[in-house]
DNA sequence: CAGTGGTCTAGACCACGCC
DNA sequence: GCGTGGTCTAGACCACTGT
């Protein structure tokens, strides 16, 4: 147990709680502690390493955040079984993923103008038909090959001109922030499987009825009033959502 | 400012840090603090409410976890701008979503048997072709209507018989845990847009080439060795992934 | 009852940002 | 140098679990 004391360097620039967290993380990953096993009690750890119990608790909190352990009041701290089925898919890595493949990813504006709300947009944004809105169409390309097609609608409260400079890599929430009175605070996205229409096929350069991932996003202000909506079509043959889950190592 | 002291009930069963957290959450949501604004300093809050600085920090940590504030060493704590574009899609709510619509959701086993690894499975599980594996096919139905079709493969290390009882709502990681030597600790899922084959159309009761969401999952043990894989087809006309993002209220 | 984790305190020192 | 958040301590009391 004297060995164990050597694990922690109290005078390191690395926080003690972090060293302790990494120490237990390693021991759990290596199988020294198996799912269901109890960790030593907080007092035991604190005494063994000669540190404060609050510091131990901080380390355990980190482990619990990763889902590697769970605590039970009055009982102890136990190693969790990795849950691999609560899985989330990430969309924010779109550009990163594309770039990681060494491709040049560009957002090209096809169209930006003022329109009168069509029935669908009116319904989505809870406004009257024919209310003035802003309408945008983008194509996202990687090495000149179309990857995704986006159409976006925002309410047009500020009567502010559309600046070219604001259209580079413009996300829906940013468009909404610029042209509406209120601040976007929440958003809803719905992901569906779909197929291209004729028009979409042409823009994406694929055959008609090609499978696509369709994402419809609505952006809301603090009063839950919709202030923008848009849809994005991702070419099913070129784009996938990948996601890793479980006890992932943070250091590799 | 005497009013503010009344916000915190030190003798409540509700922890002080939690009361304080909710207090600031409310004030940020209501717009008393706007994105970019600085919160009072930790010492200021502690003195104002007559509580310890550590307790204040705990409350701020909760806010930071929600992404509502961020801290800067040496500067202060600031209200964040909601990021609505880093969006994740959730698959674990599948059953819940279906049930919330008042439908009865069932997993029906179509087939469970020992097979010899085909080339694809051999590659996916990094084993030799013809190695003995377990093969499962499920259909998930809501009110008797097929919603999803699953095929799953796991390595067959334990030579353990397949128990009917283990096949109720059996996730891939659980199947892997039961029939392999090692514990599943991580998993990879890939989501794609696809179309049904003839066989799949029949099982799902849809026309050929219907759009579907295709999810391929691989389960790994602690040595990153794959121990199971499977694919799930979700009917595109019946299933969507919905996800909310931003500053979500926890209490409504 | 003793032991556990959950909360809280009133200090302390540090590294950092700014003036 | 001063104020900030980040870390850490050595206590304390509580609610809960098991016996």
mmCIF file with all atom_site columns, N, CA and C in Angstrom, chain A residues 146-193:
data_model
loop_
_atom_site.group_PDB
_atom_site.id
_atom_site.type_symbol
_atom_site.label_atom_id
_atom_site.label_alt_id
_atom_site.label_comp_id
_atom_site.label_asym_id
_atom_site.label_entity_id
_atom_site.label_seq_id
_atom_site.pdbx_PDB_ins_code
_atom_site.Cartn_x
_atom_site.Cartn_y
_atom_site.Cartn_z
_atom_site.occupancy
_atom_site.B_iso_or_equiv
_atom_site.pdbx_formal_charge
_atom_site.auth_seq_id
_atom_site.auth_comp_id
_atom_site.auth_asym_id
_atom_site.auth_atom_id
_atom_site.pdbx_PDB_model_num
ATOM 1   N N  . UNK A 1 146 ? -21.318 17.562 -54.540 1.00 0.00 ? 146 UNK A N  1
ATOM 2   C CA . UNK A 1 146 ? -22.380 17.944 -53.596 1.00 0.00 ? 146 UNK A CA 1
ATOM 3   C C  . UNK A 1 146 ? -22.587 16.850 -52.549 1.00 0.00 ? 146 UNK A C  1
ATOM 4   N N  . UNK A 1 147 ? -22.698 17.267 -51.299 1.00 0.00 ? 147 UNK A N  1
ATOM 5   C CA . UNK A 1 147 ? -22.893 16.322 -50.200 1.00 0.00 ? 147 UNK A CA 1
ATOM 6   C C  . UNK A 1 147 ? -24.246 16.521 -49.540 1.00 0.00 ? 147 UNK A C  1
ATOM 7   N N  . UNK A 1 148 ? -24.642 17.776 -49.419 1.00 0.00 ? 148 UNK A N  1
ATOM 8   C CA . UNK A 1 148 ? -25.883 18.071 -48.709 1.00 0.00 ? 148 UNK A CA 1
ATOM 9   C C  . UNK A 1 148 ? -26.541 19.308 -49.308 1.00 0.00 ? 148 UNK A C  1
ATOM 10  N N  . UNK A 1 149 ? -27.836 19.374 -49.117 1.00 0.00 ? 149 UNK A N  1
ATOM 11  C CA . UNK A 1 149 ? -28.627 20.475 -49.668 1.00 0.00 ? 149 UNK A CA 1
ATOM 12  C C  . UNK A 1 149 ? -29.485 21.029 -48.552 1.00 0.00 ? 149 UNK A C  1
ATOM 13  N N  . UNK A 1 150 ? -29.399 22.334 -48.342 1.00 0.00 ? 150 UNK A N  1
ATOM 14  C CA . UNK A 1 150 ? -30.095 22.937 -47.212 1.00 0.00 ? 150 UNK A CA 1
ATOM 15  C C  . UNK A 1 150 ? -31.046 24.034 -47.668 1.00 0.00 ? 150 UNK A C  1
ATOM 16  N N  . UNK A 1 151 ? -32.233 24.048 -47.106 1.00 0.00 ? 151 UNK A N  1
ATOM 17  C CA . UNK A 1 151 ? -33.150 25.174 -47.306 1.00 0.00 ? 151 UNK A CA 1
ATOM 18  C C  . UNK A 1 151 ? -33.538 25.699 -45.941 1.00 0.00 ? 151 UNK A C  1
ATOM 19  N N  . UNK A 1 152 ? -33.496 27.011 -45.785 1.00 0.00 ? 152 UNK A N  1
ATOM 20  C CA . UNK A 1 152 ? -33.733 27.605 -44.466 1.00 0.00 ? 152 UNK A CA 1
ATOM 21  C C  . UNK A 1 152 ? -34.672 28.799 -44.578 1.00 0.00 ? 152 UNK A C  1
ATOM 22  N N  . UNK A 1 153 ? -35.519 28.936 -43.572 1.00 0.00 ? 153 UNK A N  1
ATOM 23  C CA . UNK A 1 153 ? -36.469 30.031 -43.524 1.00 0.00 ? 153 UNK A CA 1
ATOM 24  C C  . UNK A 1 153 ? -36.367 30.706 -42.157 1.00 0.00 ? 153 UNK A C  1
ATOM 25  N N  . UNK A 1 154 ? -36.280 32.007 -42.139 1.00 0.00 ? 154 UNK A N  1
ATOM 26  C CA . UNK A 1 154 ? -36.334 32.706 -40.855 1.00 0.00 ? 154 UNK A CA 1
ATOM 27  C C  . UNK A 1 154 ? -37.331 33.858 -40.963 1.00 0.00 ? 154 UNK A C  1
ATOM 28  N N  . UNK A 1 155 ? -37.895 34.222 -39.817 1.00 0.00 ? 155 UNK A N  1
ATOM 29  C CA . UNK A 1 155 ? -38.758 35.396 -39.844 1.00 0.00 ? 155 UNK A CA 1
ATOM 30  C C  . UNK A 1 155 ? -37.880 36.616 -40.090 1.00 0.00 ? 155 UNK A C  1
ATOM 31  N N  . UNK A 1 156 ? -38.502 37.676 -40.604 1.00 0.00 ? 156 UNK A N  1
ATOM 32  C CA . UNK A 1 156 ? -37.726 38.821 -41.091 1.00 0.00 ? 156 UNK A CA 1
ATOM 33  C C  . UNK A 1 156 ? -38.159 40.035 -40.296 1.00 0.00 ? 156 UNK A C  1
ATOM 34  N N  . UNK A 1 157 ? -37.713 40.105 -39.048 1.00 0.00 ? 157 UNK A N  1
ATOM 35  C CA . UNK A 1 157 ? -38.205 41.145 -38.148 1.00 0.00 ? 157 UNK A CA 1
ATOM 36  C C  . UNK A 1 157 ? -37.416 42.432 -38.289 1.00 0.00 ? 157 UNK A C  1
ATOM 37  N N  . UNK A 1 158 ? -36.125 42.302 -38.505 1.00 0.00 ? 158 UNK A N  1
ATOM 38  C CA . UNK A 1 158 ? -35.296 43.500 -38.435 1.00 0.00 ? 158 UNK A CA 1
ATOM 39  C C  . UNK A 1 158 ? -35.256 44.277 -39.738 1.00 0.00 ? 158 UNK A C  1
ATOM 40  N N  . UNK A 1 159 ? -35.824 43.706 -40.776 1.00 0.00 ? 159 UNK A N  1
ATOM 41  C CA . UNK A 1 159 ? -35.780 44.369 -42.091 1.00 0.00 ? 159 UNK A CA 1
ATOM 42  C C  . UNK A 1 159 ? -34.337 44.707 -42.449 1.00 0.00 ? 159 UNK A C  1
ATOM 43  N N  . UNK A 1 160 ? -33.442 43.923 -41.917 1.00 0.00 ? 160 UNK A N  1
ATOM 44  C CA . UNK A 1 160 ? -32.021 44.174 -42.123 1.00 0.00 ? 160 UNK A CA 1
ATOM 45  C C  . UNK A 1 160 ? -31.600 43.571 -43.458 1.00 0.00 ? 160 UNK A C  1
ATOM 46  N N  . UNK A 1 161 ? -30.763 44.256 -44.201 1.00 0.00 ? 161 UNK A N  1
ATOM 47  C CA . UNK A 1 161 ? -30.325 43.660 -45.464 1.00 0.00 ? 161 UNK A CA 1
ATOM 48  C C  . UNK A 1 161 ? -29.545 42.370 -45.224 1.00 0.00 ? 161 UNK A C  1
ATOM 49  N N  . UNK A 1 162 ? -29.558 41.529 -46.226 1.00 0.00 ? 162 UNK A N  1
ATOM 50  C CA . UNK A 1 162 ? -28.816 40.267 -46.138 1.00 0.00 ? 162 UNK A CA 1
ATOM 51  C C  . UNK A 1 162 ? -27.372 40.530 -46.540 1.00 0.00 ? 162 UNK A C  1
ATOM 52  N N  . UNK A 1 163 ? -26.480 40.337 -45.611 1.00 0.00 ? 163 UNK A N  1
ATOM 53  C CA . UNK A 1 163 ? -25.073 40.599 -45.902 1.00 0.00 ? 163 UNK A CA 1
ATOM 54  C C  . UNK A 1 163 ? -24.383 39.323 -46.350 1.00 0.00 ? 163 UNK A C  1
ATOM 55  N N  . UNK A 1 164 ? -23.687 39.422 -47.431 1.00 0.00 ? 164 UNK A N  1
ATOM 56  C CA . UNK A 1 164 ? -22.937 38.269 -47.940 1.00 0.00 ? 164 UNK A CA 1
ATOM 57  C C  . UNK A 1 164 ? -22.034 37.687 -46.862 1.00 0.00 ? 164 UNK A C  1
ATOM 58  N N  . UNK A 1 165 ? -21.425 38.591 -46.095 1.00 0.00 ? 165 UNK A N  1
ATOM 59  C CA . UNK A 1 165 ? -20.428 38.151 -45.125 1.00 0.00 ? 165 UNK A CA 1
ATOM 60  C C  . UNK A 1 165 ? -21.047 37.259 -44.051 1.00 0.00 ? 165 UNK A C  1
ATOM 61  N N  . UNK A 1 166 ? -22.342 37.379 -43.856 1.00 0.00 ? 166 UNK A N  1
ATOM 62  C CA . UNK A 1 166 ? -22.988 36.581 -42.821 1.00 0.00 ? 166 UNK A CA 1
ATOM 63  C C  . UNK A 1 166 ? -23.395 35.204 -43.321 1.00 0.00 ? 166 UNK A C  1
ATOM 64  N N  . UNK A 1 167 ? -23.121 34.947 -44.562 1.00 0.00 ? 167 UNK A N  1
ATOM 65  C CA . UNK A 1 167 ? -23.637 33.711 -45.142 1.00 0.00 ? 167 UNK A CA 1
ATOM 66  C C  . UNK A 1 167 ? -22.579 32.623 -45.249 1.00 0.00 ? 167 UNK A C  1
ATOM 67  N N  . UNK A 1 168 ? -21.385 32.913 -44.756 1.00 0.00 ? 168 UNK A N  1
ATOM 68  C CA . UNK A 1 168 ? -20.348 31.886 -44.756 1.00 0.00 ? 168 UNK A CA 1
ATOM 69  C C  . UNK A 1 168 ? -20.613 30.926 -43.614 1.00 0.00 ? 168 UNK A C  1
ATOM 70  N N  . UNK A 1 169 ? -20.790 29.654 -43.931 1.00 0.00 ? 169 UNK A N  1
ATOM 71  C CA . UNK A 1 169 ? -20.973 28.652 -42.883 1.00 0.00 ? 169 UNK A CA 1
ATOM 72  C C  . UNK A 1 169 ? -22.064 29.085 -41.890 1.00 0.00 ? 169 UNK A C  1
ATOM 73  N N  . UNK A 1 170 ? -23.139 29.588 -42.418 1.00 0.00 ? 170 UNK A N  1
ATOM 74  C CA . UNK A 1 170 ? -24.171 30.143 -41.548 1.00 0.00 ? 170 UNK A CA 1
ATOM 75  C C  . UNK A 1 170 ? -25.121 29.051 -41.079 1.00 0.00 ? 170 UNK A C  1
ATOM 76  N N  . UNK A 1 171 ? -25.117 28.854 -39.777 1.00 0.00 ? 171 UNK A N  1
ATOM 77  C CA . UNK A 1 171 ? -26.042 27.881 -39.221 1.00 0.00 ? 171 UNK A CA 1
ATOM 78  C C  . UNK A 1 171 ? -27.403 28.529 -39.052 1.00 0.00 ? 171 UNK A C  1
ATOM 79  N N  . UNK A 1 172 ? -28.392 27.691 -38.916 1.00 0.00 ? 172 UNK A N  1
ATOM 80  C CA . UNK A 1 172 ? -29.756 28.190 -38.810 1.00 0.00 ? 172 UNK A CA 1
ATOM 81  C C  . UNK A 1 172 ? -29.915 29.098 -37.601 1.00 0.00 ? 172 UNK A C  1
ATOM 82  N N  . UNK A 1 173 ? -29.306 28.706 -36.473 1.00 0.00 ? 173 UNK A N  1
ATOM 83  C CA . UNK A 1 173 ? -29.481 29.519 -35.276 1.00 0.00 ? 173 UNK A CA 1
ATOM 84  C C  . UNK A 1 173 ? -28.804 30.871 -35.446 1.00 0.00 ? 173 UNK A C  1
ATOM 85  N N  . UNK A 1 174 ? -27.705 30.912 -36.218 1.00 0.00 ? 174 UNK A N  1
ATOM 86  C CA . UNK A 1 174 ? -27.047 32.194 -36.416 1.00 0.00 ? 174 UNK A CA 1
ATOM 87  C C  . UNK A 1 174 ? -27.867 33.084 -37.348 1.00 0.00 ? 174 UNK A C  1
ATOM 88  N N  . UNK A 1 175 ? -28.434 32.488 -38.383 1.00 0.00 ? 175 UNK A N  1
ATOM 89  C CA . UNK A 1 175 ? -29.307 33.256 -39.264 1.00 0.00 ? 175 UNK A CA 1
ATOM 90  C C  . UNK A 1 175 ? -30.471 33.836 -38.470 1.00 0.00 ? 175 UNK A C  1
ATOM 91  N N  . UNK A 1 176 ? -31.029 32.992 -37.604 1.00 0.00 ? 176 UNK A N  1
ATOM 92  C CA . UNK A 1 176 ? -32.167 33.440 -36.813 1.00 0.00 ? 176 UNK A CA 1
ATOM 93  C C  . UNK A 1 176 ? -31.767 34.572 -35.883 1.00 0.00 ? 176 UNK A C  1
ATOM 94  N N  . UNK A 1 177 ? -30.574 34.458 -35.312 1.00 0.00 ? 177 UNK A N  1
ATOM 95  C CA . UNK A 1 177 ? -30.124 35.485 -34.374 1.00 0.00 ? 177 UNK A CA 1
ATOM 96  C C  . UNK A 1 177 ? -29.981 36.827 -35.076 1.00 0.00 ? 177 UNK A C  1
ATOM 97  N N  . UNK A 1 178 ? -29.504 36.781 -36.311 1.00 0.00 ? 178 UNK A N  1
ATOM 98  C CA . UNK A 1 178 ? -29.232 38.027 -37.027 1.00 0.00 ? 178 UNK A CA 1
ATOM 99  C C  . UNK A 1 178 ? -30.512 38.721 -37.480 1.00 0.00 ? 178 UNK A C  1
ATOM 100 N N  . UNK A 1 179 ? -31.480 37.944 -37.918 1.00 0.00 ? 179 UNK A N  1
ATOM 101 C CA . UNK A 1 179 ? -32.621 38.570 -38.574 1.00 0.00 ? 179 UNK A CA 1
ATOM 102 C C  . UNK A 1 179 ? -33.898 38.605 -37.748 1.00 0.00 ? 179 UNK A C  1
ATOM 103 N N  . UNK A 1 180 ? -33.874 38.021 -36.567 1.00 0.00 ? 180 UNK A N  1
ATOM 104 C CA . UNK A 1 180 ? -35.082 38.092 -35.752 1.00 0.00 ? 180 UNK A CA 1
ATOM 105 C C  . UNK A 1 180 ? -34.820 38.945 -34.523 1.00 0.00 ? 180 UNK A C  1
ATOM 106 N N  . UNK A 1 181 ? -35.886 39.320 -33.857 1.00 0.00 ? 181 UNK A N  1
ATOM 107 C CA . UNK A 1 181 ? -35.752 40.172 -32.678 1.00 0.00 ? 181 UNK A CA 1
ATOM 108 C C  . UNK A 1 181 ? -35.232 39.403 -31.481 1.00 0.00 ? 181 UNK A C  1
ATOM 109 N N  . UNK A 1 182 ? -35.556 38.129 -31.424 1.00 0.00 ? 182 UNK A N  1
ATOM 110 C CA . UNK A 1 182 ? -35.262 37.389 -30.214 1.00 0.00 ? 182 UNK A CA 1
ATOM 111 C C  . UNK A 1 182 ? -34.038 36.503 -30.373 1.00 0.00 ? 182 UNK A C  1
ATOM 112 N N  . UNK A 1 183 ? -33.549 36.014 -29.249 1.00 0.00 ? 183 UNK A N  1
ATOM 113 C CA . UNK A 1 183 ? -32.367 35.164 -29.238 1.00 0.00 ? 183 UNK A CA 1
ATOM 114 C C  . UNK A 1 183 ? -32.778 33.700 -29.317 1.00 0.00 ? 183 UNK A C  1
ATOM 115 N N  . UNK A 1 184 ? -32.155 32.938 -30.169 1.00 0.00 ? 184 UNK A N  1
ATOM 116 C CA . UNK A 1 184 ? -32.456 31.503 -30.216 1.00 0.00 ? 184 UNK A CA 1
ATOM 117 C C  . UNK A 1 184 ? -31.940 30.827 -28.947 1.00 0.00 ? 184 UNK A C  1
ATOM 118 N N  . UNK A 1 185 ? -32.805 30.107 -28.263 1.00 0.00 ? 185 UNK A N  1
ATOM 119 C CA . UNK A 1 185 ? -32.344 29.437 -27.052 1.00 0.00 ? 185 UNK A CA 1
ATOM 120 C C  . UNK A 1 185 ? -32.547 27.928 -27.093 1.00 0.00 ? 185 UNK A C  1
ATOM 121 N N  . UNK A 1 186 ? -33.406 27.473 -27.962 1.00 0.00 ? 186 UNK A N  1
ATOM 122 C CA . UNK A 1 186 ? -33.554 26.021 -28.037 1.00 0.00 ? 186 UNK A CA 1
ATOM 123 C C  . UNK A 1 186 ? -33.893 25.629 -29.462 1.00 0.00 ? 186 UNK A C  1
ATOM 124 N N  . UNK A 1 187 ? -33.755 24.352 -29.715 1.00 0.00 ? 187 UNK A N  1
ATOM 125 C CA . UNK A 1 187 ? -33.921 23.890 -31.083 1.00 0.00 ? 187 UNK A CA 1
ATOM 126 C C  . UNK A 1 187 ? -34.400 22.447 -31.080 1.00 0.00 ? 187 UNK A C  1
ATOM 127 N N  . UNK A 1 188 ? -35.119 22.104 -32.112 1.00 0.00 ? 188 UNK A N  1
ATOM 128 C CA . UNK A 1 188 ? -35.614 20.737 -32.253 1.00 0.00 ? 188 UNK A CA 1
ATOM 129 C C  . UNK A 1 188 ? -35.146 20.220 -33.595 1.00 0.00 ? 188 UNK A C  1
ATOM 130 N N  . UNK A 1 189 ? -34.613 19.027 -33.603 1.00 0.00 ? 189 UNK A N  1
ATOM 131 C CA . UNK A 1 189 ? -34.239 18.424 -34.871 1.00 0.00 ? 189 UNK A CA 1
ATOM 132 C C  . UNK A 1 189 ? -34.920 17.082 -35.010 1.00 0.00 ? 189 UNK A C  1
ATOM 133 N N  . UNK A 1 190 ? -35.367 16.804 -36.194 1.00 0.00 ? 190 UNK A N  1
ATOM 134 C CA . UNK A 1 190 ? -35.978 15.513 -36.469 1.00 0.00 ? 190 UNK A CA 1
ATOM 135 C C  . UNK A 1 190 ? -35.234 14.886 -37.637 1.00 0.00 ? 190 UNK A C  1
ATOM 136 N N  . UNK A 1 191 ? -34.780 13.658 -37.412 1.00 0.00 ? 191 UNK A N  1
ATOM 137 C CA . UNK A 1 191 ? -34.039 12.952 -38.452 1.00 0.00 ? 191 UNK A CA 1
ATOM 138 C C  . UNK A 1 191 ? -34.908 11.874 -39.058 1.00 0.00 ? 191 UNK A C  1
ATOM 139 N N  . UNK A 1 192 ? -34.951 11.834 -40.375 1.00 0.00 ? 192 UNK A N  1
ATOM 140 C CA . UNK A 1 192 ? -35.772 10.844 -41.062 1.00 0.00 ? 192 UNK A CA 1
ATOM 141 C C  . UNK A 1 192 ? -35.018 10.235 -42.224 1.00 0.00 ? 192 UNK A C  1
ATOM 142 N N  . UNK A 1 193 ? -35.493 9.111  -42.673 1.00 0.00 ? 193 UNK A N  1
ATOM 143 C CA . UNK A 1 193 ? -35.004 8.539  -43.917 1.00 0.00 ? 193 UNK A CA 1
ATOM 144 C C  . UNK A 1 193 ? -35.933 9.004  -45.016 1.00 0.00 ? 193 UNK A C  1
#
